[in-house]
Tab-separated table of C-alpha atoms and ligand atoms in Angstrom:
chain	number	residue	atom	x	y	z
A	272	UNK	CA	110.930	91.539	95.730
A	273	UNK	CA	107.553	89.999	96.650
A	274	UNK	CA	107.045	92.190	99.757
A	275	UNK	CA	107.392	95.403	98.204
A	276	UNK	CA	103.625	95.742	97.687
A	277	UNK	CA	102.127	99.153	98.359
A	278	UNK	CA	98.284	100.090	98.544
A	279	UNK	CA	97.857	103.338	96.959
A	280	UNK	CA	94.423	104.977	98.399
A	281	UNK	CA	93.532	108.087	96.619
A	282	UNK	CA	90.430	108.998	94.995
A	283	UNK	CA	91.940	111.816	92.482
A	284	UNK	CA	92.574	109.534	89.629
A	285	UNK	CA	95.406	111.729	87.915
A	286	UNK	CA	97.294	111.896	91.333
A	287	UNK	CA	96.693	108.283	91.636
A	288	UNK	CA	98.204	107.373	88.399
A	289	UNK	CA	101.123	109.579	88.906
A	290	UNK	CA	101.915	107.726	92.065
A	291	UNK	CA	101.293	104.322	90.821
A	292	UNK	CA	103.151	104.831	87.748
A	293	UNK	CA	106.193	106.339	89.498
A	294	UNK	CA	106.116	103.436	91.903
A	295	UNK	CA	105.860	100.875	89.378
A	296	UNK	CA	108.689	102.485	87.319
A	297	UNK	CA	111.053	101.871	90.566
A	298	UNK	CA	110.007	98.150	90.953
A	299	UNK	CA	107.284	98.432	93.324
A	300	UNK	CA	103.882	96.693	92.741
A	301	UNK	CA	100.953	98.575	93.405
A	302	UNK	CA	97.279	98.140	94.477
A	303	UNK	CA	94.915	100.796	93.924
A	304	UNK	CA	91.702	102.118	95.766
A	305	UNK	CA	89.610	105.063	95.278
A	306	UNK	CA	87.694	104.995	98.875
A	307	UNK	CA	88.268	104.278	102.275
A	308	UNK	CA	86.170	101.221	102.545
A	309	UNK	CA	87.475	99.624	99.468
A	310	UNK	CA	91.182	100.625	101.321
A	311	UNK	CA	90.344	98.908	104.623
A	312	UNK	CA	89.083	95.728	102.594
A	313	UNK	CA	92.121	95.694	100.476
A	314	UNK	CA	94.436	96.027	103.126
A	315	UNK	CA	93.025	93.245	104.783
A	316	UNK	CA	92.916	90.798	101.765
A	317	UNK	CA	96.227	91.687	100.213
A	318	UNK	CA	98.228	92.558	103.151
A	319	UNK	CA	100.291	95.227	101.446
A	320	UNK	CA	103.961	96.329	102.912
A	321	UNK	CA	102.984	99.807	103.098
A	322	UNK	CA	99.653	101.863	102.490
A	323	UNK	CA	99.904	105.300	101.004
A	324	UNK	CA	96.782	107.208	102.202
A	325	UNK	CA	95.085	110.414	100.928
A	326	UNK	CA	93.075	111.674	103.801
A	327	UNK	CA	90.199	113.243	101.941
A	328	UNK	CA	88.273	110.411	100.623
A	329	UNK	CA	84.773	110.590	99.484
A	330	UNK	CA	82.951	107.839	101.475
A	331	UNK	CA	85.169	107.801	104.706
A	332	UNK	CA	87.625	109.900	106.522
A	333	UNK	CA	91.085	108.920	106.035
A	334	UNK	CA	91.471	109.139	110.036
A	335	UNK	CA	88.659	106.122	110.091
A	336	UNK	CA	90.738	104.303	107.770
A	337	UNK	CA	93.826	104.714	109.856
A	338	UNK	CA	91.729	103.537	112.849
A	339	UNK	CA	90.313	100.442	111.131
A	340	UNK	CA	93.439	99.171	110.024
A	341	UNK	CA	95.411	99.956	113.287
A	342	UNK	CA	92.590	97.753	115.081
A	343	UNK	CA	94.431	94.620	113.615
A	344	UNK	CA	97.504	95.638	111.911
A	345	UNK	CA	100.840	97.663	112.434
A	346	UNK	CA	101.726	97.778	108.607
A	347	UNK	CA	103.327	101.123	107.795
A	348	UNK	CA	100.568	104.041	106.822
A	349	UNK	CA	102.069	107.089	104.884
A	350	UNK	CA	99.576	109.958	104.868
A	351	UNK	CA	99.242	111.786	102.077
A	352	UNK	CA	97.200	115.143	102.410
A	353	UNK	CA	96.601	118.135	100.545
A	354	UNK	CA	95.435	119.582	103.837
A	355	UNK	CA	98.209	122.221	105.098
A	356	UNK	CA	96.799	122.274	108.508
A	357	UNK	CA	99.281	120.510	110.990
A	358	UNK	CA	96.412	119.497	113.020
A	359	UNK	CA	95.164	116.551	110.665
A	360	UNK	CA	98.907	115.553	110.302
A	361	UNK	CA	99.185	115.336	114.292
A	362	UNK	CA	95.726	113.298	114.541
A	363	UNK	CA	96.767	110.906	111.654
A	364	UNK	CA	100.302	110.279	113.548
A	365	UNK	CA	98.523	109.978	116.733
A	366	UNK	CA	96.045	107.316	115.460
A	367	UNK	CA	99.185	105.516	114.343
A	368	UNK	CA	100.237	106.708	110.900
A	369	UNK	CA	104.053	106.586	110.561
A	370	UNK	CA	104.664	109.398	108.265
A	371	UNK	CA	103.075	112.171	106.180
A	372	UNK	CA	103.478	113.856	102.936
A	373	UNK	CA	101.996	117.094	102.029
A	374	UNK	CA	100.440	117.705	98.587
A	375	UNK	CA	102.005	119.044	96.235
A	376	UNK	CA	105.005	116.695	96.776
A	377	UNK	CA	107.623	115.885	94.275
A	378	UNK	CA	108.035	112.456	92.942
A	379	UNK	CA	111.523	112.465	94.553
A	380	UNK	CA	109.975	113.056	97.924
A	381	UNK	CA	107.370	110.255	97.531
A	382	UNK	CA	110.280	107.745	96.488
A	383	UNK	CA	112.338	108.977	99.425
A	384	UNK	CA	109.597	108.236	102.091
A	385	UNK	CA	108.702	104.997	100.651
A	386	UNK	CA	112.423	103.977	100.823
A	387	UNK	CA	112.642	105.005	104.395
A	388	UNK	CA	109.552	103.019	105.242
A	389	UNK	CA	110.869	100.017	103.513
A	390	UNK	CA	114.275	100.593	105.492
A	391	UNK	CA	112.353	100.930	108.769
A	392	UNK	CA	110.469	97.569	107.838
A	393	UNK	CA	113.721	95.756	107.094
A	394	UNK	CA	115.213	97.101	110.465
A	395	UNK	CA	112.073	96.070	112.619
A	396	UNK	CA	112.336	92.462	110.943
A	397	UNK	CA	115.848	92.160	111.898
A	398	UNK	CA	115.188	93.417	115.270
A	399	UNK	CA	112.550	90.776	116.029
A	400	UNK	CA	114.715	87.944	114.679
A	401	UNK	CA	117.536	88.973	116.868
A	402	UNK	CA	115.756	90.175	119.977
A	403	UNK	CA	118.766	92.402	120.410
A	404	UNK	CA	119.190	94.547	123.622
A	405	UNK	CA	121.597	96.745	121.509
A	406	UNK	CA	120.546	99.638	119.407
A	407	UNK	CA	123.081	100.981	116.884
A	408	UNK	CA	122.770	103.952	114.607
A	409	UNK	CA	125.877	105.627	112.858
A	410	UNK	CA	127.964	106.231	115.986
A	411	UNK	CA	125.328	106.048	118.460
A	412	UNK	CA	125.022	102.683	120.437
A	413	UNK	CA	122.160	102.096	123.259
A	414	UNK	CA	122.805	99.037	125.576
A	415	UNK	CA	118.920	98.631	126.796
A	416	UNK	CA	119.890	96.189	129.470
A	417	UNK	CA	122.746	98.234	131.021
A	418	UNK	CA	120.938	101.761	130.325
A	419	UNK	CA	123.995	102.835	128.844
A	420	UNK	CA	124.396	104.959	125.750
A	421	UNK	CA	127.778	105.304	123.803
A	422	UNK	CA	128.754	107.749	121.014
A	423	UNK	CA	131.565	106.913	118.866
A	424	UNK	CA	132.959	104.739	121.681
A	425	UNK	CA	132.480	106.997	124.715
A	426	UNK	CA	129.703	106.631	127.191
A	427	UNK	CA	127.322	109.533	127.385
A	428	UNK	CA	126.208	110.947	130.527
A	429	UNK	CA	122.310	111.450	130.101
A	430	UNK	CA	119.601	112.275	132.498
A	431	UNK	CA	116.923	109.784	133.096
A	432	UNK	CA	114.668	111.614	131.191
A	433	UNK	CA	116.992	112.264	128.212
A	434	UNK	CA	117.624	108.546	127.987
A	435	UNK	CA	113.817	107.710	127.960
A	436	UNK	CA	113.637	110.299	125.261
A	437	UNK	CA	116.260	108.805	123.217
A	438	UNK	CA	115.139	105.313	123.750
A	439	UNK	CA	111.515	106.290	122.857
A	440	UNK	CA	113.053	107.752	119.468
A	441	UNK	CA	115.295	104.795	118.763
A	442	UNK	CA	112.724	102.556	119.010
A	443	UNK	CA	110.491	104.102	116.510
A	444	UNK	CA	113.169	104.818	114.313
A	445	UNK	CA	112.117	106.444	110.850
A	446	UNK	CA	108.703	107.279	112.552
A	447	UNK	CA	107.693	110.821	113.201
A	448	UNK	CA	106.643	111.212	116.749
A	449	UNK	CA	104.188	113.826	117.699
A	450	UNK	CA	105.000	116.055	120.994
A	451	UNK	CA	101.654	114.573	122.151
A	452	UNK	CA	102.803	111.182	121.953
A	453	UNK	CA	106.481	111.651	123.405
A	454	UNK	CA	104.874	113.671	126.410
A	455	UNK	CA	102.559	111.215	127.294
A	456	UNK	CA	104.933	108.287	127.018
A	457	UNK	CA	107.469	109.996	129.143
A	458	UNK	CA	105.272	112.091	131.556
A	459	UNK	CA	101.985	110.703	131.265
A	460	UNK	CA	100.305	113.646	130.070
A	461	UNK	CA	100.516	116.281	127.427
A	462	UNK	CA	100.094	119.371	129.229
A	463	UNK	CA	101.621	122.572	127.795
A	464	UNK	CA	104.375	122.686	130.219
A	465	UNK	CA	105.441	119.150	129.385
A	466	UNK	CA	105.877	120.364	125.967
A	467	UNK	CA	108.186	123.199	127.023
A	468	UNK	CA	110.144	120.692	129.315
A	469	UNK	CA	110.450	118.618	126.170
A	470	UNK	CA	111.762	121.264	124.181
A	471	UNK	CA	114.392	121.732	126.820
A	472	UNK	CA	115.216	118.033	127.218
A	473	UNK	CA	115.561	117.772	123.475
A	474	UNK	CA	117.931	120.787	123.247
A	475	UNK	CA	120.345	119.139	125.847
A	476	UNK	CA	120.087	115.587	124.223
A	477	UNK	CA	120.990	117.025	120.832
A	478	UNK	CA	123.977	118.677	122.355
A	479	UNK	CA	124.965	115.532	123.985
A	480	UNK	CA	124.562	113.450	120.722
A	481	UNK	CA	126.533	116.255	118.377
A	482	UNK	CA	129.766	115.233	117.352
A	483	UNK	CA	131.967	116.447	114.886
A	484	UNK	CA	132.034	113.327	112.973
A	485	UNK	CA	128.169	113.390	112.145
A	486	UNK	CA	127.412	115.895	109.755
A	487	UNK	CA	123.598	114.723	109.420
A	488	UNK	CA	121.452	115.188	112.259
A	489	UNK	CA	120.039	111.973	113.873
A	490	UNK	CA	116.976	113.661	115.293
A	491	UNK	CA	114.951	115.557	112.835
A	492	UNK	CA	112.601	118.386	114.187
A	493	UNK	CA	109.121	118.583	112.084
A	494	UNK	CA	108.129	122.059	113.120
A	495	UNK	CA	104.592	122.085	114.900
A	496	UNK	CA	104.592	118.389	114.753
A	497	UNK	CA	107.257	116.401	116.295
A	498	UNK	CA	110.368	114.595	116.288
A	499	UNK	CA	111.852	111.488	114.166
A	500	UNK	CA	115.103	109.555	114.675
A	501	UNK	CA	116.528	108.799	111.084
A	502	UNK	CA	118.402	106.021	110.459
A	503	UNK	CA	122.165	107.067	109.231
A	504	UNK	CA	123.467	105.130	106.670
A	505	UNK	CA	126.925	104.213	107.077
B	836	CA	CA1	91.354	113.268	97.886
């Protein structure tokens, strides 16, 4: 597949080699960059499908790399970070990164994240072509034009806030949304009390979305960071 080109940005050569070898073994084409400015340049000249970005780079902060790429492209950026500090992940996601992997990670985890990102890309391309007012994920269906939600064929009665939260997650399926991003989108601010309200709304939304048929939760919690809607494969 010509489109599965991945730009791997990592200054630590053994780690970079491990990542690129793994990806190549699984049929992906890899481009490599050992620094931030090289990464920004390669992203614009080679237009990779996905960027795997280490945040700790010698010449430029990984955050700056995200900022520069986001100034002209929405290509998926998966942040790879040794920093266990959630603040970095939140900042990276708020700047427009799509997902994060914490070092040390397993090869399986890396491949799984890459697959999820490619699925998300394919889904986005399909949506663009169809301009569908309908969202469908396992038993969940959202009709954006009628503002209605169905679960396994039964209409759900959601509050306005629950509906907006569900739409926001659905429109960003596969992407981790930070608490900050969600509260700003729904309430226009990210105060502490909005966060408390978000938790309450999420609990209620999840209760309405749970059904005995779906064993896999559709909305994942990323503790201390945010939420993600996952595409359930049928
Ligand atoms: Ca590094």
